[in-house]
Amino acid sequence: MTTRLLPPAGPQRVLASAQLANSVGDGAYYVTSALYFTHVVGLAPARVGLGLTVAWAVGSLAGVPLGRLADRRGARGTAVLLALATALAVGSFLVVRGFVPFVVAACAYATAQSGLAAARQALLAGLVSAGDRTGLLAHLQSTLNAGLAVGAGLGGLALNSGTREAYLAVFALDAVSFVVCAGVLVKLPAVAPVAVRTRDSLGVLRDRPYALVTLLNTVLLLRMPLLSLGLPLWIAERTEAPAWLVSVLFVLNTGAVMVFQVRMAHGVTGLASATRAVRRSGWVMLAACVVLALSAGASPWVAAGVLVVGAVLQVVAEMGQSAGSWQLSFELAPADRVGEYQGFFGTGVTVARTLGPLVLTSLLVGWGTAGWLLLGVVTLGASYAMGPAGRRAAGARAGREGRPALVAP
């Protein structure tokens, strides 16, 4: 494993290039989509929220069967087709002008995105050795943040212009970025389809130990909307800190992940090291919650300083939890069903994005300091529960494969 910013040449670097290609388009899409759907398409904000919630619910359900398809039919071909399907779905946003067509296009987009994520993980598993996967995922996360930052800058230009043509250009850029991503993925070696050992239609849904690990990871991911929603509302409603600090904290988080995620993942190579990383992240997240809670009632600049310290602790916890969960998601999945299992594990992100805003606004804005402390305690509890849950899942997998179980302290 390496701590360089760029992954080694070969399939790992090609995967990073594909990630960079579509993340630039996504960054522009993320910062402009809400205003595009309301100002250009003409939808009410409540309808946009409802449509996207429905879409991501559908997408989360589609991740498992599309991941299974990648396992059975070949991960590279499936990933390329889903990248092109995502481009087509984004392109369809350019012509939708009503709520029902918007929901249909959004469902297609979310389904293709969820399937593409699962297929990419199956492709990664087929091309990269088990000991190098977490390190590569750290590189991919750094690449993702870099691309999103560039894309957000391009989207900012469109927002500054405010014209219909500028918004349309952003969506066209995102569609083209996925076409480029598909072209890059084609350059990878083919991954042979895996032999089918089971015809169980429920598949991963019957693997309760893995489902428990996924559930605990979902709890840990509830902090995902913290920078985009939780902290901005906390700063505005509960502190005297300046409003522009929100952007500073966002840049701080993005930059830290770009620079340090690979280093944070160094040494996470197995079940034991992964569960230790998750446990440590739980303690750091608890410390972050305590520090962030102290910003209430302080003078503006003291509050700003406290918030910066808390944000640093939060991003350290985020990087540690990410590295540990990546390793666990691969370590505990059967070798012949990586795409299917990754599709299921990825639903945690969708659930966190759906429930996270409600949870964070209720805890932080509604409960104040007590809410921060509860968030920290729940995170710590879930991080400690990951150890026994991971051992149970490892034992279940070993039992199915007829080999000794992995052991983690």
Tab-separated table of N, CA, C and O in Angstrom, residues 182-228:
chain	number	residue	atom	x	y	z
A	182	ALA	N	-17.111	6.052	-19.165
A	182	ALA	CA	-17.303	4.766	-19.835
A	182	ALA	C	-16.137	4.459	-20.763
A	182	ALA	O	-15.643	3.318	-20.823
A	183	GLY	N	-15.664	5.482	-21.488
A	183	GLY	CA	-14.536	5.283	-22.386
A	183	GLY	C	-13.262	4.901	-21.646
A	183	GLY	O	-12.463	4.095	-22.146
A	184	VAL	N	-13.065	5.470	-20.471
A	184	VAL	CA	-11.890	5.123	-19.665
A	184	VAL	C	-12.013	3.693	-19.133
A	184	VAL	O	-11.040	2.921	-19.154
A	185	LEU	N	-13.197	3.316	-18.662
A	185	LEU	CA	-13.393	1.973	-18.114
A	185	LEU	C	-13.165	0.885	-19.154
A	185	LEU	O	-12.733	-0.223	-18.819
A	186	VAL	N	-13.447	1.187	-20.422
A	186	VAL	CA	-13.235	0.209	-21.488
A	186	VAL	C	-11.771	-0.195	-21.578
A	186	VAL	O	-11.441	-1.307	-22.003
A	187	LYS	N	-10.864	0.690	-21.158
A	187	LYS	CA	-9.433	0.415	-21.249
A	187	LYS	C	-8.962	-0.610	-20.224
A	187	LYS	O	-7.835	-1.107	-20.310
A	188	LEU	N	-9.799	-0.909	-19.238
A	188	LEU	CA	-9.406	-1.858	-18.203
A	188	LEU	C	-9.467	-3.293	-18.732
A	188	LEU	O	-10.250	-3.598	-19.644
A	189	PRO	N	-8.675	-4.189	-18.150
A	189	PRO	CA	-8.805	-5.600	-18.522
A	189	PRO	C	-10.191	-6.127	-18.141
A	189	PRO	O	-10.801	-5.666	-17.184
A	190	ALA	N	-10.665	-7.072	-18.912
A	190	ALA	CA	-11.963	-7.676	-18.598
A	190	ALA	C	-11.843	-8.536	-17.351
A	190	ALA	O	-10.804	-9.142	-17.083
A	191	VAL	N	-12.900	-8.550	-16.552
A	191	VAL	CA	-12.983	-9.415	-15.371
A	191	VAL	C	-13.975	-10.520	-15.684
A	191	VAL	O	-15.135	-10.253	-16.003
A	192	ALA	N	-13.508	-11.745	-15.637
A	192	ALA	CA	-14.363	-12.870	-16.014
A	192	ALA	C	-15.535	-12.990	-15.052
A	192	ALA	O	-15.380	-12.772	-13.837
A	193	PRO	N	-16.717	-13.322	-15.561
A	193	PRO	CA	-17.859	-13.563	-14.663
A	193	PRO	C	-17.527	-14.691	-13.690
A	193	PRO	O	-16.780	-15.614	-14.022
A	194	VAL	N	-18.076	-14.614	-12.489
A	194	VAL	CA	-17.796	-15.628	-11.481
A	194	VAL	C	-18.799	-16.767	-11.604
A	194	VAL	O	-19.903	-16.593	-12.117
A	195	ALA	N	-18.374	-17.927	-11.136
A	195	ALA	CA	-19.264	-19.087	-11.159
A	195	ALA	C	-20.370	-18.897	-10.127
A	195	ALA	O	-20.141	-18.389	-9.028
A	196	VAL	N	-21.569	-19.296	-10.465
A	196	VAL	CA	-22.719	-19.154	-9.578
A	196	VAL	C	-22.756	-20.342	-8.626
A	196	VAL	O	-22.854	-21.487	-9.054
A	197	ARG	N	-22.656	-20.053	-7.309
A	197	ARG	CA	-22.703	-21.133	-6.325
A	197	ARG	C	-24.065	-21.261	-5.684
A	197	ARG	O	-24.339	-22.200	-4.962
A	198	THR	N	-24.911	-20.271	-5.879
A	198	THR	CA	-26.231	-20.322	-5.251
A	198	THR	C	-27.264	-19.730	-6.184
A	198	THR	O	-26.966	-18.819	-6.952
A	199	ARG	N	-28.465	-20.270	-6.125
A	199	ARG	CA	-29.575	-19.736	-6.922
A	199	ARG	C	-30.579	-19.012	-6.039
A	199	ARG	O	-31.686	-18.716	-6.457
A	200	ASP	N	-30.171	-18.737	-4.815
A	200	ASP	CA	-31.057	-18.067	-3.866
A	200	ASP	C	-31.405	-16.681	-4.393
A	200	ASP	O	-30.531	-15.821	-4.535
A	201	SER	N	-32.677	-16.452	-4.676
A	201	SER	CA	-33.082	-15.173	-5.254
A	201	SER	C	-32.905	-14.015	-4.273
A	201	SER	O	-32.741	-12.871	-4.680
A	202	LEU	N	-32.947	-14.302	-2.973
A	202	LEU	CA	-32.785	-13.239	-1.976
A	202	LEU	C	-31.318	-12.895	-1.754
A	202	LEU	O	-30.987	-11.798	-1.325
A	203	GLY	N	-30.431	-13.848	-2.022
A	203	GLY	CA	-29.000	-13.589	-1.980
A	203	GLY	C	-28.531	-12.963	-0.688
A	203	GLY	O	-28.728	-13.504	0.407
A	204	VAL	N	-27.934	-11.775	-0.798
A	204	VAL	CA	-27.326	-11.104	0.338
A	204	VAL	C	-28.348	-10.796	1.421
A	204	VAL	O	-27.992	-10.690	2.611
A	205	LEU	N	-29.608	-10.662	1.074
A	205	LEU	CA	-30.629	-10.332	2.071
A	205	LEU	C	-30.776	-11.424	3.120
A	205	LEU	O	-31.282	-11.180	4.211
A	206	ARG	N	-30.348	-12.647	2.789
A	206	ARG	CA	-30.399	-13.734	3.772
A	206	ARG	C	-29.177	-13.767	4.680
A	206	ARG	O	-29.158	-14.498	5.667
A	207	ASP	N	-28.152	-13.006	4.342
A	207	ASP	CA	-26.919	-12.994	5.127
A	207	ASP	C	-27.093	-11.987	6.265
A	207	ASP	O	-26.672	-10.828	6.177
A	208	ARG	N	-27.691	-12.422	7.342
A	208	ARG	CA	-28.006	-11.506	8.438
A	208	ARG	C	-26.778	-10.892	9.094
A	208	ARG	O	-26.796	-9.704	9.443
A	209	PRO	N	-25.685	-11.640	9.288
A	209	PRO	CA	-24.498	-10.993	9.875
A	209	PRO	C	-23.974	-9.843	9.010
A	209	PRO	O	-23.608	-8.789	9.531
A	210	TYR	N	-23.947	-10.028	7.697
A	210	TYR	CA	-23.491	-8.942	6.825
A	210	TYR	C	-24.499	-7.796	6.850
A	210	TYR	O	-24.110	-6.620	6.796
A	211	ALA	N	-25.774	-8.127	6.925
A	211	ALA	CA	-26.801	-7.083	7.007
A	211	ALA	C	-26.623	-6.251	8.274
A	211	ALA	O	-26.831	-5.029	8.261
A	212	LEU	N	-26.224	-6.895	9.385
A	212	LEU	CA	-25.991	-6.163	10.627
A	212	LEU	C	-24.807	-5.208	10.478
A	212	LEU	O	-24.868	-4.057	10.934
A	213	VAL	N	-23.729	-5.666	9.841
A	213	VAL	CA	-22.584	-4.798	9.592
A	213	VAL	C	-23.009	-3.600	8.748
A	213	VAL	O	-22.624	-2.456	9.011
A	214	THR	N	-23.832	-3.851	7.725
A	214	THR	CA	-24.329	-2.775	6.866
A	214	THR	C	-25.176	-1.789	7.667
A	214	THR	O	-25.077	-0.572	7.480
A	215	LEU	N	-26.020	-2.306	8.563
A	215	LEU	CA	-26.854	-1.444	9.396
A	215	LEU	C	-26.004	-0.560	10.300
A	215	LEU	O	-26.255	0.652	10.423
A	216	LEU	N	-25.001	-1.145	10.941
A	216	LEU	CA	-24.128	-0.356	11.816
A	216	LEU	C	-23.378	0.704	11.016
A	216	LEU	O	-23.208	1.845	11.474
A	217	ASN	N	-22.933	0.342	9.824
A	217	ASN	CA	-22.255	1.333	8.982
A	217	ASN	C	-23.205	2.455	8.585
A	217	ASN	O	-22.800	3.623	8.497
A	218	THR	N	-24.480	2.124	8.368
A	218	THR	CA	-25.471	3.150	8.047
A	218	THR	C	-25.619	4.131	9.194
A	218	THR	O	-25.723	5.345	8.980
A	219	VAL	N	-25.618	3.630	10.428
A	219	VAL	CA	-25.682	4.516	11.598
A	219	VAL	C	-24.477	5.454	11.616
A	219	VAL	O	-24.610	6.659	11.875
A	220	LEU	N	-23.300	4.912	11.325
A	220	LEU	CA	-22.096	5.743	11.314
A	220	LEU	C	-22.134	6.774	10.196
A	220	LEU	O	-21.525	7.846	10.317
A	221	LEU	N	-22.856	6.468	9.124
A	221	LEU	CA	-22.936	7.383	7.983
A	221	LEU	C	-23.983	8.483	8.169
A	221	LEU	O	-24.075	9.381	7.321
A	222	LEU	N	-24.745	8.432	9.229
A	222	LEU	CA	-25.746	9.480	9.452
A	222	LEU	C	-25.109	10.866	9.585
A	222	LEU	O	-25.793	11.884	9.445
A	223	ARG	N	-23.782	10.892	9.804
A	223	ARG	CA	-23.094	12.188	9.891
A	223	ARG	C	-22.860	12.790	8.495
A	223	ARG	O	-22.346	13.900	8.367
A	224	MET	N	-23.237	12.085	7.420
A	224	MET	CA	-22.926	12.571	6.072
A	224	MET	C	-23.464	13.977	5.785
A	224	MET	O	-22.760	14.798	5.205
A	225	PRO	N	-24.724	14.300	6.156
A	225	PRO	CA	-25.212	15.662	5.874
A	225	PRO	C	-24.722	16.712	6.870
A	225	PRO	O	-25.242	17.828	6.880
A	226	LEU	N	-23.743	16.377	7.683
A	226	LEU	CA	-23.311	17.302	8.729
A	226	LEU	C	-22.788	18.610	8.138
A	226	LEU	O	-23.162	19.703	8.578
A	227	LEU	N	-21.929	18.511	7.109
A	227	LEU	CA	-21.340	19.720	6.535
A	227	LEU	C	-22.336	20.502	5.691
A	227	LEU	O	-22.311	21.728	5.679
A	228	SER	N	-23.209	19.784	4.985
A	228	SER	CA	-24.126	20.467	4.078
A	228	SER	C	-25.371	20.985	4.773
A	228	SER	O	-26.016	21.919	4.293
